[in-house]
Coordinates of C-alpha atoms and ligand atoms in Angstrom, one line a residue:
M1 CA 22.4 -13.7 -24.9
K2 CA 23.6 -10.5 -22.8
C3 CA 27.2 -10.1 -22.6
E4 CA 29.0 -9.5 -19.6
L5 CA 32.3 -8.5 -18.8
A6 CA 34.5 -10.1 -15.6
P7 CA 37.6 -8.5 -15.2
S8 CA 40.2 -10.5 -12.9
I9 CA 42.2 -8.3 -11.0
L10 CA 45.5 -11.0 -11.0
S11 CA 47.5 -9.3 -13.5
C12 CA 47.3 -5.5 -11.1
D13 CA 49.7 -4.6 -8.8
P14 CA 48.4 -6.5 -5.6
G15 CA 49.1 -3.2 -3.7
R16 CA 46.3 -1.4 -5.5
Y17 CA 43.6 -4.1 -6.1
R18 CA 41.4 -1.8 -4.4
E19 CA 42.0 1.5 -6.6
A20 CA 41.6 -1.5 -9.1
V21 CA 38.4 -2.6 -8.6
A22 CA 37.5 1.1 -7.7
E23 CA 37.8 1.7 -11.6
L24 CA 36.7 -1.7 -13.0
L25 CA 33.2 -1.2 -11.3
A26 CA 32.8 2.9 -12.0
A27 CA 33.7 1.6 -15.6
G28 CA 30.3 -0.5 -15.4
V29 CA 31.9 -3.9 -15.6
E30 CA 29.4 -6.6 -14.6
R31 CA 31.3 -8.5 -12.4
V32 CA 34.6 -8.9 -10.8
H33 CA 36.7 -12.8 -10.9
F34 CA 38.9 -13.0 -8.1
D35 CA 41.8 -16.1 -8.9
V36 CA 41.8 -17.8 -5.8
M37 CA 45.2 -20.3 -6.0
D38 CA 46.3 -22.5 -3.5
G39 CA 49.5 -24.0 -4.2
Q40 CA 47.9 -27.3 -4.7
F41 CA 45.7 -27.5 -7.7
V42 CA 47.6 -24.9 -9.3
P43 CA 51.7 -23.7 -8.5
P44 CA 51.0 -20.3 -7.5
I45 CA 49.3 -18.7 -3.8
T46 CA 47.3 -15.9 -4.4
F47 CA 45.0 -14.9 -2.0
G48 CA 41.6 -15.9 0.1
A49 CA 38.0 -14.6 0.7
G50 CA 39.8 -11.8 3.2
L51 CA 40.7 -9.8 -0.1
V52 CA 37.2 -10.0 -1.6
R53 CA 35.8 -8.9 2.2
S54 CA 38.0 -6.4 1.8
L55 CA 36.4 -4.8 -1.3
R56 CA 32.9 -5.8 -1.2
D57 CA 31.8 -2.0 -0.2
L58 CA 33.2 -0.6 -3.1
G59 CA 29.9 -1.4 -5.5
D60 CA 27.3 -3.8 -6.5
A61 CA 29.0 -5.5 -9.3
V62 CA 28.7 -9.3 -8.8
F63 CA 31.9 -10.9 -7.2
E64 CA 33.0 -14.2 -8.6
A65 CA 35.5 -16.7 -6.7
H66 CA 37.1 -18.3 -9.5
L67 CA 38.5 -21.7 -7.0
M68 CA 41.5 -23.4 -8.5
T69 CA 41.9 -25.1 -4.9
L70 CA 41.4 -28.8 -3.7
T71 CA 38.4 -29.3 -1.7
P72 CA 36.9 -26.4 -3.2
E73 CA 33.8 -27.0 -0.7
S74 CA 36.0 -26.1 2.2
H75 CA 36.3 -22.8 0.9
F76 CA 32.3 -22.0 -0.1
D77 CA 31.1 -20.5 3.0
A78 CA 34.4 -18.1 3.5
F79 CA 33.5 -16.7 0.0
L80 CA 30.3 -16.6 0.7
E81 CA 30.1 -15.0 4.0
A82 CA 32.6 -12.8 1.5
G83 CA 30.2 -11.3 0.2
C84 CA 30.6 -13.4 -3.6
Q85 CA 27.4 -14.2 -5.5
S86 CA 29.1 -17.2 -8.0
I87 CA 31.5 -19.5 -7.0
I88 CA 33.5 -21.8 -9.6
F89 CA 34.8 -24.6 -8.8
H90 CA 37.3 -26.8 -11.0
Q91 CA 35.8 -30.3 -12.2
E92 CA 39.4 -32.1 -12.2
A93 CA 39.5 -30.8 -8.2
T94 CA 36.2 -32.5 -6.8
P95 CA 34.5 -36.1 -8.0
H96 CA 31.5 -34.9 -7.0
A97 CA 30.9 -32.1 -9.0
H98 CA 27.0 -32.3 -8.8
R99 CA 26.4 -32.7 -5.7
L100 CA 28.8 -29.3 -4.9
C101 CA 26.9 -27.4 -7.3
Q102 CA 23.9 -28.6 -5.3
R103 CA 24.9 -27.6 -2.4
L104 CA 26.3 -24.1 -3.7
R105 CA 22.5 -23.1 -5.1
E106 CA 20.8 -24.6 -1.6
R107 CA 22.7 -22.0 0.2
G108 CA 21.8 -19.3 -2.7
I109 CA 25.2 -18.8 -4.3
R110 CA 25.1 -19.0 -8.7
A111 CA 27.2 -22.6 -8.9
G112 CA 29.8 -22.7 -11.9
V113 CA 32.2 -25.2 -12.7
A114 CA 35.4 -25.1 -14.8
L115 CA 36.9 -27.2 -17.4
N116 CA 40.7 -27.4 -18.1
P117 CA 42.2 -27.4 -21.2
S118 CA 42.5 -31.4 -21.3
T119 CA 39.1 -32.0 -19.5
P120 CA 36.2 -33.3 -21.7
V121 CA 32.9 -31.0 -22.6
D122 CA 30.3 -33.9 -21.0
A123 CA 31.7 -33.1 -17.4
I124 CA 29.7 -29.8 -18.2
L125 CA 26.8 -31.2 -19.5
E126 CA 25.9 -34.5 -16.7
V127 CA 26.1 -31.2 -14.0
S128 CA 24.0 -29.0 -16.4
D129 CA 20.8 -29.2 -14.3
V130 CA 22.4 -27.7 -11.2
L131 CA 24.8 -25.8 -13.1
D132 CA 24.4 -22.0 -13.8
L133 CA 27.7 -20.9 -15.2
A134 CA 30.1 -22.8 -17.2
L135 CA 33.7 -21.7 -16.9
V136 CA 35.7 -23.2 -20.1
M137 CA 39.1 -22.3 -19.5
T138 CA 41.2 -21.0 -22.9
V139 CA 44.8 -21.7 -20.6
N140 CA 46.0 -23.6 -18.2
P141 CA 45.1 -22.1 -14.7
G142 CA 47.5 -20.9 -12.7
W143 CA 48.8 -17.8 -14.7
G144 CA 47.8 -14.6 -16.3
G145 CA 49.7 -13.7 -19.5
Q146 CA 49.2 -17.2 -21.7
E147 CA 48.3 -17.2 -24.8
F148 CA 45.1 -18.5 -25.9
L149 CA 44.0 -21.7 -27.0
R150 CA 42.1 -21.6 -29.6
A151 CA 41.0 -25.4 -29.9
C152 CA 38.8 -24.9 -26.3
L153 CA 36.4 -22.8 -28.2
R154 CA 34.8 -26.4 -29.5
K155 CA 33.6 -27.0 -26.0
V156 CA 31.9 -23.6 -25.3
E157 CA 30.0 -25.0 -29.5
T158 CA 29.1 -28.0 -27.8
I159 CA 27.9 -26.4 -24.4
R160 CA 26.0 -23.1 -26.2
R161 CA 24.7 -26.1 -28.8
E162 CA 23.5 -27.8 -25.3
C163 CA 22.4 -25.7 -23.0
P164 CA 21.0 -22.6 -24.7
D165 CA 20.2 -19.9 -21.8
L166 CA 23.1 -21.4 -19.5
D167 CA 25.7 -18.1 -18.9
I168 CA 29.2 -19.5 -20.4
E169 CA 32.5 -17.9 -19.6
V170 CA 35.8 -18.0 -21.1
D171 CA 39.3 -17.1 -19.0
G172 CA 42.8 -17.0 -20.4
G173 CA 44.4 -14.5 -23.0
I174 CA 41.0 -12.8 -23.8
D175 CA 41.2 -9.3 -25.6
P176 CA 39.3 -7.9 -28.1
L177 CA 40.1 -10.3 -30.8
T178 CA 39.8 -13.5 -29.1
L179 CA 36.9 -12.5 -27.4
G180 CA 35.5 -12.2 -30.7
L181 CA 35.8 -15.2 -31.6
A182 CA 34.9 -16.9 -27.9
K183 CA 31.2 -14.8 -28.8
A184 CA 31.2 -16.0 -32.3
A185 CA 31.5 -19.7 -30.4
G186 CA 28.8 -19.3 -27.7
A187 CA 30.2 -17.8 -25.5
N188 CA 28.4 -14.7 -23.4
V189 CA 30.8 -13.8 -20.1
F190 CA 34.4 -12.5 -20.6
V191 CA 37.4 -13.0 -18.1
A192 CA 40.4 -10.3 -18.1
G193 CA 43.4 -9.9 -16.6
S194 CA 46.7 -9.2 -18.7
F195 CA 45.1 -7.7 -21.6
L196 CA 43.3 -4.6 -19.0
A197 CA 46.6 -4.0 -17.1
S198 CA 48.7 -3.8 -20.5
C199 CA 46.4 -0.8 -21.1
P200 CA 46.7 2.6 -20.5
T201 CA 43.9 3.0 -18.2
L202 CA 41.8 0.0 -17.2
T203 CA 38.8 2.1 -18.2
S204 CA 40.3 2.2 -21.9
G205 CA 40.4 -1.2 -21.7
V206 CA 37.2 -2.4 -20.9
E207 CA 35.8 0.3 -23.0
Q208 CA 38.2 -2.1 -26.0
L209 CA 36.5 -5.1 -24.8
R210 CA 32.8 -3.9 -24.5
A211 CA 33.1 -3.0 -28.3
E212 CA 33.4 -6.3 -29.1
C213 CA 30.8 -7.2 -27.0
D214 CA 28.1 -4.7 -28.5
Ligands
DX5_1 C1 44.5 -18.3 -14.9 C2 43.2 -17.4 -14.2 C3 42.6 -16.5 -15.1 C4 43.8 -15.5 -15.7 C5 43.4 -14.2 -17.3 O1 44.3 -19.3 -13.9 O2 42.1 -18.3 -14.2 O3 41.1 -15.7 -14.6 O4 43.7 -14.0 -15.0 O5 44.6 -13.8 -17.4 P1 45.0 -13.4 -18.8 O6 43.4 -12.8 -19.4 O7 46.1 -12.5 -18.4 O8 44.9 -14.6 -19.3
ZN2 ZN1 39.9 -17.2 -13.9

């Protein structure tokens, strides 16, 4: 499957989000990953659809919203109207993941479901008929810069075995080494936040990750 990079701006300076996204797009990333936290599903609060809308003019890469929120469906319209082509919500935030995937697809949005490290993989398999992307968290959601949880790769292996054509994204603790591990397990979309922010430039960080992708 085609490998794609989906950098998160979470670890970038909030005063420089625009410059960061412009640089990432110039570096050729396929997606930009927006970590939306509501102070409820996870303790921190980040940003909302207004930020996505304000950056949409920068280019055509896929903008994906990772909704770490309660009642994710109450935010679908705002992120759709802001220009997201893909919305990922957490399985743990709703008893109706299947219906919410249907709703996203009806609106022409690619539907993604995220799993916390403690959530069993079955949750993904049960909605695979209406799913475009499975996001396997490889840290506990809420903060950048945490250590990659290798045990979560078992879920990636299971999903890839059951769903050969599904986009499988990993999120948390991704650097060139862990990207390689996740790719070997079957993932094909890679979020990276703090690794990129720690590189001399975002562009050089993207190049290092790309080298592992190809
Ligand atoms: C964590 C977020 C991640 C995070 C990734 O809750 O979903 O997208 O920003 O950051 P790193 O790469 O630092 O783990
Ligand atoms: Zn994320």
